[in-house]
Each structure stands twice: as structure tokens, then as C-alpha cells.
Coordinates of C-alpha atoms in Angstrom, one line a residue:
Chain A
M167 CA 0.0 0.0 0.0
K168 CA 2.9 2.4 0.8
G169 CA 4.1 4.8 -1.8
R170 CA 0.9 5.0 -3.9
I171 CA -0.3 8.4 -5.0
G172 CA -3.8 9.7 -5.9
L173 CA -5.0 12.4 -8.2
G174 CA -7.8 14.6 -6.7
I175 CA -9.9 17.1 -8.5
D176 CA -12.2 19.5 -6.6
A177 CA -14.7 21.3 -8.9
G178 CA -16.5 24.3 -7.4
G179 CA -18.7 26.8 -9.3
T180 CA -15.7 29.1 -9.8
N181 CA -12.4 27.1 -9.6
T182 CA -11.3 23.6 -10.1
K183 CA -8.3 22.4 -8.1
L184 CA -6.1 19.5 -9.0
V185 CA -3.7 17.8 -6.6
L186 CA -1.3 14.9 -6.5
V187 CA -1.2 13.5 -3.0
A188 CA 0.9 10.8 -1.3
E189 CA -0.8 8.1 0.7
S190 CA 0.3 10.0 3.8
G191 CA -1.9 13.0 2.7
R192 CA 1.1 15.1 1.7
T193 CA 0.5 17.3 -1.4
L194 CA 3.1 16.5 -4.0
A195 CA 1.9 18.9 -6.7
A196 CA -1.1 21.3 -7.1
A197 CA -2.7 23.4 -9.8
A198 CA -6.0 25.2 -10.5
I199 CA -8.1 26.1 -13.5
A200 CA -11.3 28.1 -13.9
T201 CA -14.3 25.7 -13.9
S202 CA -16.2 27.8 -16.5
P203 CA -19.2 25.4 -16.5
G204 CA -20.9 27.6 -19.1
S205 CA -18.4 26.5 -21.7
G206 CA -19.9 23.0 -21.6
P207 CA -18.9 19.6 -20.2
E208 CA -16.7 18.4 -23.1
N209 CA -14.7 21.6 -22.7
F210 CA -14.5 21.2 -18.9
V211 CA -13.2 17.6 -19.3
R212 CA -10.7 18.6 -22.0
R213 CA -9.2 21.4 -19.8
V214 CA -9.1 19.2 -16.6
V215 CA -7.4 16.4 -18.5
K216 CA -4.8 18.8 -20.1
R217 CA -4.0 20.4 -16.7
A218 CA -3.8 17.0 -15.0
R219 CA -1.4 15.6 -17.6
A220 CA 0.8 18.7 -17.4
L221 CA 0.8 18.4 -13.6
E222 CA 1.9 14.8 -13.7
R223 CA 4.6 15.6 -16.3
E224 CA 6.0 18.5 -14.2
A225 CA 6.0 16.3 -11.1
R226 CA 7.3 13.2 -12.9
L227 CA 4.5 11.2 -11.2
R228 CA 1.5 9.2 -12.3
A229 CA -1.5 8.5 -10.1
P230 CA -3.1 5.1 -11.0
R231 CA -6.5 6.4 -10.0
A232 CA -8.3 9.7 -9.7
C233 CA -11.4 11.1 -8.0
L234 CA -13.5 14.2 -8.8
G235 CA -15.3 15.9 -6.0
I236 CA -18.0 18.2 -7.3
A237 CA -20.5 20.6 -5.7
G238 CA -24.0 19.3 -6.2
D239 CA -26.1 16.2 -6.1
V240 CA -24.0 13.4 -7.6
D241 CA -25.0 10.0 -9.0
V242 CA -21.9 8.0 -7.9
G243 CA -22.9 4.9 -9.9
L244 CA -23.2 6.8 -13.2
G245 CA -20.4 9.2 -12.3
C246 CA -22.5 12.3 -13.2
L247 CA -23.9 15.4 -11.6
R248 CA -27.7 15.0 -11.2
R249 CA -28.3 18.6 -10.0
S250 CA -26.0 21.6 -9.3
P251 CA -27.5 25.1 -9.2
N252 CA -24.1 26.7 -10.0
M253 CA -23.0 24.2 -12.7
R254 CA -26.2 23.5 -14.6
A255 CA -24.3 23.0 -17.9
L256 CA -22.5 20.0 -16.4
E257 CA -25.7 18.2 -15.2
G258 CA -26.4 14.8 -16.6
Y259 CA -23.1 14.5 -18.5
P260 CA -21.0 11.3 -17.9
L261 CA -18.1 13.1 -16.3
G262 CA -16.6 9.9 -14.7
R263 CA -16.6 8.0 -18.0
A264 CA -15.3 10.9 -20.0
L265 CA -12.5 11.6 -17.5
S266 CA -11.6 7.9 -17.2
R267 CA -11.3 7.5 -20.9
A268 CA -9.2 10.6 -21.5
L269 CA -6.9 10.0 -18.4
E270 CA -6.7 6.3 -19.1
R271 CA -7.4 5.3 -15.5
P272 CA -10.4 4.8 -13.2
V273 CA -12.0 8.2 -12.2
A274 CA -14.8 8.2 -9.6
V275 CA -17.1 11.1 -9.0
H276 CA -18.4 12.1 -5.6
N277 CA -20.0 15.1 -3.9
D278 CA -17.4 17.6 -2.8
A279 CA -18.5 17.8 0.8
N280 CA -18.1 14.0 1.1
M281 CA -14.6 14.3 -0.3
A282 CA -13.8 17.1 2.2
A283 CA -15.1 14.9 5.0
W284 CA -12.8 12.1 3.8
G285 CA -10.0 14.7 3.9
C286 CA -11.0 15.6 7.5
Y287 CA -11.0 11.9 8.5
A288 CA -7.9 10.8 6.7
I289 CA -5.6 13.9 6.8
E290 CA -6.8 16.1 9.6
L291 CA -7.4 13.3 12.1
G292 CA -5.0 10.7 10.6
R293 CA -7.7 8.0 10.5
R294 CA -7.4 7.7 14.3
R295 CA -11.1 8.3 14.8
P296 CA -13.5 5.9 13.1
T297 CA -16.6 8.0 13.0
V298 CA -16.2 11.6 11.8
V299 CA -18.8 14.2 10.7
G300 CA -17.3 16.8 8.5
L301 CA -18.9 20.3 8.1
T302 CA -17.8 22.6 5.3
M303 CA -18.9 26.1 6.3
G304 CA -18.9 28.4 3.3
T305 CA -21.6 30.1 1.3
G306 CA -23.7 27.1 2.3
I307 CA -23.1 24.4 4.9
G308 CA -22.2 21.0 3.5
G309 CA -21.8 17.8 5.5
G310 CA -20.0 14.5 4.9
L311 CA -20.1 11.4 7.0
I312 CA -17.4 8.8 7.7
L313 CA -19.1 6.1 9.8
D314 CA -17.0 3.2 11.1
R315 CA -14.2 4.2 8.6
R316 CA -16.5 4.1 5.6
L317 CA -17.9 7.0 3.6
Y318 CA -21.7 6.9 4.1
T319 CA -23.8 8.6 1.5
G320 CA -27.4 7.2 2.0
A321 CA -30.0 5.9 -0.3
T322 CA -29.8 8.6 -2.9
G323 CA -26.4 10.1 -2.1
S324 CA -27.7 13.0 -0.1
A325 CA -27.0 11.9 3.5
G326 CA -25.3 14.5 5.7
E327 CA -27.2 17.5 4.5
I328 CA -26.7 19.1 7.8
G329 CA -27.2 22.6 6.4
H330 CA -30.9 21.8 5.9
A331 CA -31.6 20.1 9.2
R332 CA -33.9 22.4 11.2
V333 CA -32.4 24.2 14.2
A334 CA -35.3 26.6 14.6
P335 CA -38.5 25.2 13.1
G336 CA -40.6 28.1 11.9
G337 CA -37.6 30.4 12.0
E338 CA -35.6 32.3 9.4
L339 CA -36.2 31.6 5.7
C340 CA -33.5 29.4 4.0
G341 CA -32.5 29.6 0.4
C342 CA -34.1 26.1 0.0
G343 CA -37.5 27.6 0.8
A344 CA -37.9 26.0 4.3
L345 CA -37.9 27.9 7.6
G346 CA -35.2 27.4 10.3
C347 CA -32.5 25.4 8.5
L348 CA -29.0 25.6 10.0
E349 CA -27.8 27.3 6.8
A350 CA -30.3 30.1 7.4
Y351 CA -28.3 31.0 10.5
A352 CA -24.8 29.9 9.8
G353 CA -24.5 30.1 6.0
K354 CA -23.1 33.2 4.4
F355 CA -26.5 34.8 3.7
G356 CA -28.0 33.8 7.0
I357 CA -25.0 35.3 8.8
A358 CA -25.5 38.6 6.9
R359 CA -29.2 38.6 7.8
L360 CA -28.4 38.0 11.4
A361 CA -26.0 40.9 11.4
R362 CA -28.8 43.2 10.0
R363 CA -31.2 42.0 12.6
I364 CA -28.8 42.7 15.4
A365 CA -28.0 46.2 13.9
E366 CA -31.7 46.9 13.9
E367 CA -32.1 45.8 17.6
R368 CA -29.1 47.9 18.6
P369 CA -29.3 51.1 16.7
A370 CA -26.3 52.6 18.6
D371 CA -23.9 49.8 17.6
G372 CA -25.7 49.2 14.3
K373 CA -25.2 52.7 12.9
R374 CA -21.5 52.2 12.0
W375 CA -22.5 48.9 10.2
R376 CA -25.4 50.2 8.2
E377 CA -23.6 50.9 5.0
R378 CA -21.6 47.7 4.9
L379 CA -24.7 45.6 5.9
S380 CA -26.7 47.1 3.0
R381 CA -24.0 46.0 0.6
G382 CA -24.2 42.4 1.9
I383 CA -21.5 41.8 4.4
E384 CA -19.1 38.8 4.1
P385 CA -18.5 36.5 7.1
L386 CA -14.8 37.3 6.9
E387 CA -15.4 40.9 7.6
L388 CA -17.5 40.0 10.6
A389 CA -14.8 37.7 11.9
R390 CA -12.3 40.6 11.6
A391 CA -14.6 42.9 13.4
A392 CA -15.0 40.3 16.2
R393 CA -11.2 40.1 16.5
R394 CA -11.3 43.9 17.0
G395 CA -13.8 43.4 19.8
D396 CA -16.8 44.9 18.0
A397 CA -19.9 44.2 20.2
L398 CA -22.2 43.7 17.3
A399 CA -19.9 41.2 15.6
L400 CA -19.3 39.3 18.9
E401 CA -23.1 39.1 19.5
L402 CA -23.5 37.9 15.9
W403 CA -21.1 35.0 16.3
R404 CA -22.7 34.0 19.7
R405 CA -26.0 33.6 17.8
V406 CA -24.4 31.7 15.0
G407 CA -22.9 29.5 17.8
R408 CA -26.3 28.9 19.4
A409 CA -27.8 27.8 16.1
L410 CA -24.8 25.6 15.4
G411 CA -25.1 24.2 18.9
V412 CA -28.6 23.0 18.3
G413 CA -27.6 21.4 15.0
L414 CA -24.6 19.7 16.4
V415 CA -26.4 18.4 19.5
N416 CA -28.8 16.7 17.1
V417 CA -25.8 15.4 15.1
V418 CA -24.3 13.9 18.3
Y419 CA -27.7 12.2 19.3
L420 CA -28.1 10.8 15.8
F421 CA -24.5 9.8 14.8
N422 CA -22.6 9.6 18.1
P423 CA -19.4 10.5 16.3
D424 CA -15.8 10.4 17.6
A425 CA -15.2 13.8 16.0
I426 CA -16.9 16.7 14.3
V427 CA -14.5 18.6 12.0
L428 CA -15.3 22.2 11.0
A429 CA -13.8 23.3 7.7
G430 CA -14.4 26.1 5.2
G431 CA -14.0 29.9 5.4
V432 CA -16.6 30.5 8.1
A433 CA -14.9 28.0 10.4
G434 CA -12.1 30.6 10.6
A435 CA -14.3 32.5 13.1
A436 CA -14.7 29.5 15.3
R437 CA -13.1 31.1 18.4
F438 CA -16.1 33.4 18.4
F439 CA -18.8 30.8 17.9
L440 CA -17.5 27.6 19.5
G441 CA -18.2 28.8 23.1
P442 CA -22.0 28.4 22.7
V443 CA -21.5 25.1 21.0
R444 CA -19.5 23.7 23.8
E445 CA -21.9 25.1 26.3
A446 CA -24.8 23.3 24.5
F447 CA -22.8 20.1 24.7
R448 CA -22.1 20.5 28.4
G449 CA -25.8 21.1 29.1
E450 CA -26.9 17.6 27.8
S451 CA -27.6 14.9 30.4
F452 CA -26.4 12.0 28.1
H453 CA -22.8 12.4 29.1
A454 CA -21.0 9.6 27.2
P455 CA -21.6 10.7 23.6
F456 CA -20.9 14.4 24.4
R457 CA -17.8 13.6 26.3
R458 CA -16.5 11.4 23.5
V459 CA -17.0 13.8 20.6
K460 CA -14.0 16.0 19.7
L461 CA -14.7 19.3 18.1
H462 CA -11.9 19.8 15.7
L463 CA -11.0 22.8 13.5
A464 CA -9.5 21.9 10.2
R465 CA -6.1 23.4 9.7
G466 CA -5.2 21.9 6.4
A467 CA -5.9 23.6 3.0
E468 CA -7.6 22.0 0.0
L469 CA -9.2 19.2 2.1
G470 CA -11.7 18.6 -0.7
A471 CA -9.1 18.0 -3.4
R472 CA -6.7 16.1 -1.1
G473 CA -9.6 14.0 0.3
A474 CA -10.7 13.1 -3.2
A475 CA -7.1 12.1 -4.1
L476 CA -6.9 9.8 -1.0
Y477 CA -10.4 8.4 -1.6
S478 CA -9.4 7.4 -5.1
L479 CA -7.0 4.9 -3.4
E480 CA -9.8 3.4 -1.3
E481 CA -12.0 2.0 -4.1
Chain B
M16 CA -27.0 -20.4 5.7
K17 CA -30.5 -21.8 5.3
G18 CA -32.2 -23.7 8.2
R19 CA -30.3 -22.0 11.0
I20 CA -32.2 -20.7 14.0
G21 CA -31.4 -18.0 16.6
L22 CA -32.4 -17.4 20.2
G23 CA -33.5 -13.9 20.9
I24 CA -34.1 -12.4 24.4
D25 CA -35.7 -9.0 24.8
A26 CA -35.4 -7.6 28.4
G27 CA -37.6 -4.7 29.3
G28 CA -38.1 -3.2 32.7
T29 CA -41.1 -5.4 33.4
N30 CA -41.0 -8.5 31.1
T31 CA -38.3 -10.5 29.3
K32 CA -39.4 -12.3 26.1
L33 CA -37.6 -15.3 24.7
V34 CA -38.0 -16.5 21.1
L35 CA -36.6 -19.1 18.8
V36 CA -36.7 -17.8 15.3
A37 CA -36.0 -19.4 11.9
E38 CA -33.6 -17.6 9.5
S39 CA -36.8 -16.5 7.6
G40 CA -37.9 -14.5 10.6
R41 CA -40.6 -16.9 11.5
T42 CA -41.2 -17.5 15.3
L43 CA -40.8 -21.2 16.1
A44 CA -41.4 -20.9 19.9
A45 CA -41.9 -18.1 22.4
A46 CA -42.0 -17.6 26.1
A47 CA -41.9 -14.8 28.6
I48 CA -40.7 -14.3 32.2
A49 CA -40.8 -11.4 34.6
T50 CA -37.6 -9.4 34.5
S51 CA -37.6 -8.6 38.2
P52 CA -34.3 -6.7 38.0
G53 CA -34.5 -6.1 41.7
S54 CA -33.8 -9.7 42.5
G55 CA -30.3 -9.2 41.1
P56 CA -28.3 -10.1 38.0
E57 CA -27.4 -13.7 39.0
N58 CA -31.0 -14.5 39.6
F59 CA -32.0 -12.8 36.3
V60 CA -29.5 -14.9 34.4
R61 CA -30.5 -18.1 36.2
R62 CA -34.2 -17.6 35.3
V63 CA -33.5 -16.6 31.7
V64 CA -31.3 -19.7 31.2
K65 CA -33.9 -22.0 32.8
R66 CA -36.6 -20.7 30.6
A67 CA -34.5 -20.8 27.4
R68 CA -33.5 -24.4 28.1
A69 CA -37.1 -25.4 28.6
L70 CA -38.2 -23.6 25.4
E71 CA -35.6 -25.4 23.4
R72 CA -36.5 -28.7 25.0
E73 CA -40.2 -28.2 24.3
A74 CA -39.5 -27.1 20.7
R75 CA -36.8 -29.8 20.2
L76 CA -34.6 -27.2 18.7
R77 CA -31.2 -25.7 19.7
A78 CA -30.0 -22.3 18.6
P79 CA -26.2 -22.2 18.1
R80 CA -26.1 -18.5 19.1
A81 CA -28.2 -16.1 21.1
C82 CA -28.5 -12.4 21.5
L83 CA -30.0 -10.3 24.4
G84 CA -31.5 -7.0 23.6
I85 CA -31.9 -4.8 26.7
A86 CA -33.3 -1.4 27.5
G87 CA -30.5 1.0 28.3
D88 CA -27.0 2.1 27.5
V89 CA -25.1 -1.1 26.5
D90 CA -21.4 -1.8 26.3
V91 CA -21.5 -4.2 23.5
G92 CA -17.8 -5.1 23.8
L93 CA -18.1 -6.1 27.5
G94 CA -21.7 -7.5 27.1
C95 CA -23.0 -5.4 30.0
L96 CA -25.5 -2.7 30.8
R97 CA -23.7 0.6 31.5
R98 CA -26.8 2.5 32.5
S99 CA -30.5 1.7 32.7
P100 CA -32.8 3.8 34.8
N101 CA -35.4 0.9 35.1
M102 CA -32.9 -1.9 35.7
R103 CA -30.3 -0.3 38.0
A104 CA -29.6 -3.7 39.7
L105 CA -28.4 -5.2 36.4
E106 CA -25.9 -2.3 35.6
G107 CA -22.3 -3.3 35.3
Y108 CA -22.8 -7.0 35.5
P109 CA -21.2 -9.2 32.8
L110 CA -24.6 -10.4 31.4
G111 CA -23.1 -11.6 28.1
R112 CA -20.4 -13.7 29.7
A113 CA -22.7 -15.2 32.3
L114 CA -25.3 -16.1 29.7
S115 CA -22.7 -17.5 27.3
R116 CA -21.3 -19.7 30.0
A117 CA -24.6 -21.0 31.3
L118 CA -26.1 -21.5 27.8
E119 CA -22.9 -22.9 26.4
R120 CA -22.9 -20.8 23.3
P121 CA -22.0 -17.2 22.3
V122 CA -24.5 -14.6 23.6
A123 CA -24.1 -11.0 22.5
V124 CA -25.7 -8.1 24.3
H125 CA -27.2 -5.1 22.4
N126 CA -29.5 -2.2 23.1
D127 CA -33.1 -3.2 22.6
A128 CA -34.0 -0.4 20.2
N129 CA -31.1 -1.5 18.0
M130 CA -32.4 -5.1 18.0
A131 CA -36.0 -3.9 17.2
A132 CA -34.5 -1.9 14.3
W133 CA -32.8 -5.0 13.1
G134 CA -36.2 -6.8 13.3
C135 CA -37.7 -3.9 11.2
Y136 CA -34.9 -4.3 8.6
A137 CA -34.8 -8.1 8.4
I138 CA -38.4 -9.1 9.2
E139 CA -40.7 -6.2 8.4
L140 CA -38.8 -5.1 5.2
G141 CA -37.3 -8.5 4.3
R142 CA -33.8 -7.0 3.9
R143 CA -35.0 -5.4 0.7
R144 CA -34.0 -1.9 1.8
P145 CA -30.4 -1.4 2.7
T146 CA -30.8 1.7 5.0
V147 CA -33.5 1.7 7.6
V148 CA -34.2 3.9 10.6
G149 CA -36.3 2.1 13.2
L150 CA -38.3 4.1 15.7
T151 CA -39.8 2.4 18.8
M152 CA -42.6 4.7 20.1
G153 CA -43.6 3.7 23.6
T154 CA -43.0 5.4 26.9
G155 CA -40.0 6.9 25.4
I156 CA -38.8 7.0 21.8
G157 CA -36.0 4.7 20.9
G158 CA -34.2 4.6 17.6
G159 CA -32.0 2.1 15.8
L160 CA -30.0 2.5 12.6
I161 CA -29.3 0.0 9.9
L162 CA -27.0 1.7 7.4
D163 CA -25.9 -0.1 4.2
R164 CA -27.2 -3.4 5.7
R165 CA -25.1 -3.0 8.9
L166 CA -26.1 -2.1 12.4
Y167 CA -24.6 1.3 13.2
T168 CA -24.2 2.2 16.9
G169 CA -21.7 5.1 17.0
A170 CA -18.7 5.8 19.0
T171 CA -20.1 5.0 22.4
G172 CA -23.1 2.8 21.4
S173 CA -25.6 5.7 21.6
A174 CA -26.2 6.6 18.0
G175 CA -29.9 6.9 16.9
E176 CA -31.1 8.6 20.1
I177 CA -33.8 10.2 18.0
G178 CA -36.0 10.8 21.0
H179 CA -33.6 13.4 22.3
A180 CA -32.9 15.3 19.0
R181 CA -34.5 18.7 19.3
V182 CA -37.7 19.4 17.3
A183 CA -38.6 22.6 19.1
P184 CA -35.5 24.1 20.7
G185 CA -36.6 26.0 23.9
G186 CA -39.9 24.2 23.9
E187 CA -41.4 21.6 26.2
L188 CA -39.3 20.1 29.0
C189 CA -38.2 16.5 28.4
G190 CA -37.5 13.9 31.1
C191 CA -33.8 14.2 30.2
G192 CA -33.8 17.8 31.4
A193 CA -33.5 19.5 27.9
L194 CA -36.2 21.6 26.2
G195 CA -37.8 20.6 23.0
C196 CA -36.8 16.9 22.5
L197 CA -39.0 14.8 20.2
E198 CA -39.8 12.7 23.2
A199 CA -41.3 15.7 25.0
Y200 CA -43.9 15.8 22.2
A201 CA -44.3 12.2 21.1
G202 CA -43.4 10.1 24.1
K203 CA -46.0 8.9 26.6
F204 CA -45.6 11.8 29.0
G205 CA -45.2 14.4 26.3
I206 CA -48.5 13.2 24.7
A207 CA -50.4 13.4 28.0
R208 CA -49.0 17.0 28.6
L209 CA -50.0 18.0 25.0
A210 CA -53.5 16.7 25.7
R211 CA -53.7 18.8 28.9
R212 CA -52.5 21.9 27.0
I213 CA -55.2 21.4 24.3
A214 CA -57.9 20.9 27.0
E215 CA -56.9 24.2 28.6
E216 CA -57.0 26.0 25.2
R217 CA -60.4 24.5 24.4
P218 CA -62.4 24.5 27.6
A219 CA -65.6 23.3 25.9
D220 CA -63.9 20.2 24.5
G221 CA -61.6 19.9 27.4
K222 CA -64.3 19.5 30.1
R223 CA -65.1 15.9 29.4
W224 CA -61.4 15.1 29.5
R225 CA -60.5 16.9 32.7
E226 CA -60.8 14.0 35.0
R227 CA -58.9 11.5 32.8
L228 CA -56.2 14.0 32.1
S229 CA -55.6 14.6 35.8
R230 CA -55.0 10.9 36.3
G231 CA -52.3 10.8 33.5
I232 CA -53.9 9.6 30.3
E233 CA -52.4 6.8 28.2
P234 CA -51.7 7.2 24.4
L235 CA -53.9 4.2 23.8
E236 CA -56.9 6.0 25.3
L237 CA -56.2 9.0 23.1
A238 CA -56.0 6.8 20.0
R239 CA -59.4 5.2 20.8
A240 CA -60.9 8.7 21.3
A241 CA -59.5 9.8 17.9
R242 CA -61.1 6.7 16.3
R243 CA -64.4 7.9 17.8
G244 CA -63.8 11.3 16.1
D245 CA -63.1 13.2 19.3
A246 CA -61.9 16.7 18.3
L247 CA -59.5 17.1 21.2
A248 CA -57.8 13.8 20.4
L249 CA -57.6 14.5 16.7
E250 CA -55.9 17.8 17.4
L251 CA -53.6 16.1 19.8
W252 CA -52.4 13.6 17.2
R253 CA -52.0 16.4 14.6
R254 CA -49.6 18.2 17.0
V255 CA -47.7 14.9 17.7
G256 CA -47.5 14.5 13.9
R257 CA -46.1 18.0 13.4
A258 CA -43.4 17.4 16.0
L259 CA -42.6 14.0 14.5
G260 CA -42.5 15.6 11.1
V261 CA -39.7 18.0 12.1
G262 CA -37.8 15.1 13.7
L263 CA -38.1 12.9 10.6
V264 CA -37.3 15.7 8.2
N265 CA -34.0 16.0 10.1
V266 CA -33.6 12.2 10.0
V267 CA -34.0 12.2 6.2
Y268 CA -31.5 15.1 5.7
L269 CA -29.0 13.4 7.9
F270 CA -29.3 9.7 7.0
N271 CA -31.1 9.7 3.7
P272 CA -32.7 6.3 4.5
D273 CA -34.6 3.9 2.2
A274 CA -37.2 3.4 4.9
I275 CA -38.3 4.7 8.3
V276 CA -40.2 2.0 10.3
L277 CA -42.4 3.0 13.2
A278 CA -43.0 0.4 15.8
G279 CA -44.2 0.3 19.4
G280 CA -47.6 1.0 20.9
V281 CA -47.9 4.7 20.0
A282 CA -47.3 3.8 16.3
G283 CA -50.8 2.2 16.5
A284 CA -52.2 5.7 16.3
A285 CA -50.2 6.4 13.1
R286 CA -53.3 7.0 10.9
F287 CA -54.0 10.1 13.1
F288 CA -50.4 11.5 13.0
L289 CA -48.9 10.4 9.7
G290 CA -50.8 13.1 7.7
P291 CA -48.7 16.0 9.1
V292 CA -45.5 13.9 8.7
R293 CA -46.2 13.3 5.0
E294 CA -47.1 16.9 4.6
A295 CA -43.8 18.0 6.1
F296 CA -42.0 15.6 3.7
R297 CA -43.9 17.0 0.7
G298 CA -43.0 20.6 1.6
E299 CA -39.2 20.0 1.3
S300 CA -37.5 21.2 -1.9
F301 CA -34.9 18.4 -1.9
H302 CA -37.1 15.9 -3.7
A303 CA -34.9 12.8 -4.2
P304 CA -34.4 11.8 -0.5
F305 CA -38.0 12.5 0.4
R306 CA -39.4 10.6 -2.6
R307 CA -37.1 7.7 -1.8
V308 CA -37.9 7.2 1.8
K309 CA -40.8 4.8 2.6
L310 CA -42.7 5.4 5.9
H311 CA -43.6 1.9 7.1
L312 CA -45.7 0.9 10.0
A313 CA -44.5 -2.3 11.7
R314 CA -47.1 -5.0 11.7
G315 CA -45.2 -7.8 13.3
A316 CA -45.1 -8.5 17.0
E317 CA -42.0 -8.9 19.2
L318 CA -39.7 -7.2 16.7
G319 CA -37.1 -6.7 19.5
A320 CA -36.8 -10.4 20.5
R321 CA -37.1 -11.6 16.9
G322 CA -34.6 -9.0 15.7
A323 CA -32.2 -10.1 18.5
A324 CA -32.6 -13.8 17.4
L325 CA -31.8 -12.9 13.8
Y326 CA -29.0 -10.6 14.7
S327 CA -27.3 -13.4 16.7
L328 CA -26.9 -15.2 13.3
E329 CA -25.1 -12.1 11.8
E330 CA -22.1 -12.0 14.1

């Protein structure tokens, strides 16, 4: 088993990252191209293949297998994207087959949050914890599940949709149309709305935020403000933490994981929102599962692409 | 594989059931004894062994393996009950080892809701659906998970605690001390409290219930009233259904199961509470997982003991 390498490809709506990764998880070479889904699936495959070949040539390496992680609802059996709001043009196209043929090796296709969760399990936690729930906190909130050391994807490949589990039934409107999803409180748009609500409740603090809030504020900006000690921003992250606390309490009761790993840009503000999560865990009377679970912040970069590269070696 | 039989033992706080089951799931012989946990673990083991031997003698059968399903937090590796509020006297005793020695065969020990879920998967659904969430609706709400045809129990054996996932954060007080657990709305005590609340809201309807409500009404009584068309009872089950709807929407987003099986006494009132659950499922914009999941009502009896018998053949 030692010495094998994997090729991982992580396709988001904007960029597609390519990495060659050693079995240890170490990145040996990396590159990126624009995804440009609008130019069509054949064009996407051609550009990915060209960049992957160049990457292997430059690194003087060849991965025997590859895996593509892609944002959206994936049919793993057919190796295609069933549905992806940001990459409509790639839907239904046999990406796995086309990539396998052009790269002359097996190429699997998986959901990107699942591959990031595999990266959390295999790289961040070194496979030391058998059951890991990975959350990718970015524009939306993705989830991936490693249960008893195996990727679990459910009956239609949509297991682990933690972003749409309810944390406040009847509460804030989510982009999916439902009320009270975790994403409506801890996704990018939910966070901006929470900031506006707090600014309205606290006109004195809110005044200095008004202009920025009306433009649609980024979580990163609110994390910086919290670092400066801004009262509005600190209150915002406390509320994000309370919503996340409800969601993760439910995750612990249902999955009883060894670890929950938080990855993605929003996880960078964890020091401001993890307090209420830990407080929620301490308040539960079922001690064993809450004492066992480790809350881990992902430090590594490109966990999606690197997770895909390592997962290609599993199958 | 054909022709094997298993011995299943299902120990609740009051009664312990014993069954010999064919690999098909058919019950070949059955018996029951009082659990009487207060008489101590050695006494419990002695009586179980005596009854199991008599059962096999009467049936002229011998199961090569047995499994005990027991209500509480089970350490599967040690074969003992870590914690069980109704069977304190059996906590910490090596039940698996003692039963194995006396019955001269391997005896595994598992949580009873997990064994009932195995019965749902193997008997009710004939192993045709690989991923099954089983809910046992009785005094409390237990859950068991069969994921990709394997029993999943989590890092400390407490996965599937659906009864304590939040369906209304900040809502009604649960026996566990938290606010808004599913059990606080759809467990026996939660149902009785909901009935009292509705009686208070609707004094005209509530009057004829007052006396029964003050005694602590049973779910069975409220199911009978609903069958008679009683307005208070019908409203009660609608509210139970709305709470269960939130809980099961979360279960679908997290596990994406092929089937959810409802078992236990309270599931007998399903025709009065399944409407709001189906409505909640129809309202979700992620169609694939909600179209796939089958809501199934368990028809078979003794799924806990029979599930344990069949599970003994798995290991």
C-alpha cells in the first residue's frame, strides 16, 4: 500500500483544483483552473485532462486512479452530476466515464462535501477516529459522514445534508424555501441577515455597520470585526454558535461521532462561535456521547481535493 | 446459511421475552418471564437460562447462538449494561459472559431499540432496503440504525437517540432535562401533557377530558378517542405529527434512508399522526431523498426479541 499516490480534482462553481497526493496525505503537486461550467462539459473535461497531464509531467509522477469531487447532487454509480445550481451546464453529462477514458485510468465522481469529509477523516485526524462528521462552512453548509471508517452517502447520495436540518423550526427563511435550517443561521446569507437583525435591535452599535450591511457583508469581515472586539460582531457569532449548537447536539444524538470537524472559510471565526456550541454540549444529560466527541477545526488547506485524491485509493 | 435458528431475548423493565426464530424471521417458539431486576443479576441470568432451556426442549430445537436486547445504554464489547434507569440492579454485571457460560454458546448483548431496528430491517422489510431507521414509540422514543445493511451504533453505542434530538428548541421540558426533544412531544408523558394543553386551550372540548387527564392519560386511550372522532384527540395527534414531522425531516436530511419504520404502541395511532409527517416531507425542496424514503408501520409483534434472534446469526 505504501508509496501510492492519488489524483484529486475538486470542482466548485468558480475554480477547479487539482492535486497529486501521497498516501500520507502530503500534497506533491497542485494546480487550479477556472471551472467555467458555461463552456460545456466536453470543454471542462478537456481542460481538466490537459492540466492533470501537465501536472503529472511536471511532477514526474503518475497516479493510478483519480477522483473528482464536485459541488452538487452526484450520482456516484453513473459518475455524473444530477443537479447543481451553480453548474447547470454539467448536469447529466457522464463526467466519470469521459475523464476515465481521457486520463486512461479509473476516475470516480463524488459530492465535494463528502470528499472534504474524507480529507478531514484521513488527513486532519490521521484515521485515528473511526466516525467523523465533516462540516464545510462556506456560502452554504455542506456535510459529509465517515461512519465506522467508511464513507456513508445514504439511499440517494444525499446523506449528511446538515445545512438543511432544522435548528429553529418556523424560524428564518432558508434559500431552500424552508424555515429554520442551520444554513439560514450559519451560512453566508444567514449570517449577513443575522447581522442586519442585530444592527436593527441595537441602533447605537448598528449605525456604524449600516452601509456595509446594506451591501451584503461577508463572514470574513464580521470575523475581523469580532477580532477587534466589536460588540455587534461578537453578538452575531454568539447567535451563530447557538444555532450551530442545536444542529450539532442533534448530530451527536443521531450519529454519536468520535469527532466533528469544521472546515471552510466560516470555520475561521470558530473562536467566536465555539463557546456556545461547547456550552450546549455541556448542558446535555447524556454524558457519554458528548464527552466522547472531539470538536476539531480543520487546519489543512484543500481538504476537498486532497480528500478526493486519497479516496481514489480506497475504491 | 438456510435452516439456522437464533435465540432472541428481549429484556424490558417489566417483562423479558424469549423467542426461537428461523432464519426467515418466523417465530418457532416463544416464552416470557418477569424481568424482576430487583432480584439481582445472577437471579435474572438463572431464570433466563432455565426458561431458554425449557423452550428449546419443548420445541426440540437448539440455537447455536443467542442475543440479548436490553433497554438501556449497553457496552457491546463487555456485554453489559452501562446504565439503565429501570434496571439499575443489572448495571455493570457481565450479562453476556454469564449467559454464554450457562447456555454454552455465544451470547451477544445489544440495546433493545437496535435489535428492534434489526427486526424492522430483516423481518418487516425482508432486507430489501439497505438503509433503515427504526423508531420504537412507547413510553420513550428509541431509535436504531441499519446503514448499508449494517447495524450502526456510533462511538459509544448511543447513535440513533432520535427521541432526544430537538424538534422545538426552547420548547417543552423533556424527562432528560432538555427543552424541545422529540420525546417531549411524542413520548407517553409528552403526549399526555399536550392533551392537557389542548384541553386548557379549548375548555368546551376539554371539560369531558379533565378527570382522565388529571390521572395521566395513556396514548392508547387518546388513540381510541381519535377513532371515535373526538376533536381534542384528533388535534392532539396532529400536533404529535407536526413534532414527529420535524424530527423525521431531520432524519432524512442526515441519514437519507430507504425506509423509516415506526414500531411500538404509539405507532398504533399512526393514521392520526402520519398526515402531518407526510405533509412535512412533501414541503421539502430536496425531492430525491423525500421521494425515496418509505414510511412503514411495523405490523409484526415482538420485533425486539425476533430482531435479536436474527442478529445473533449475523455475528
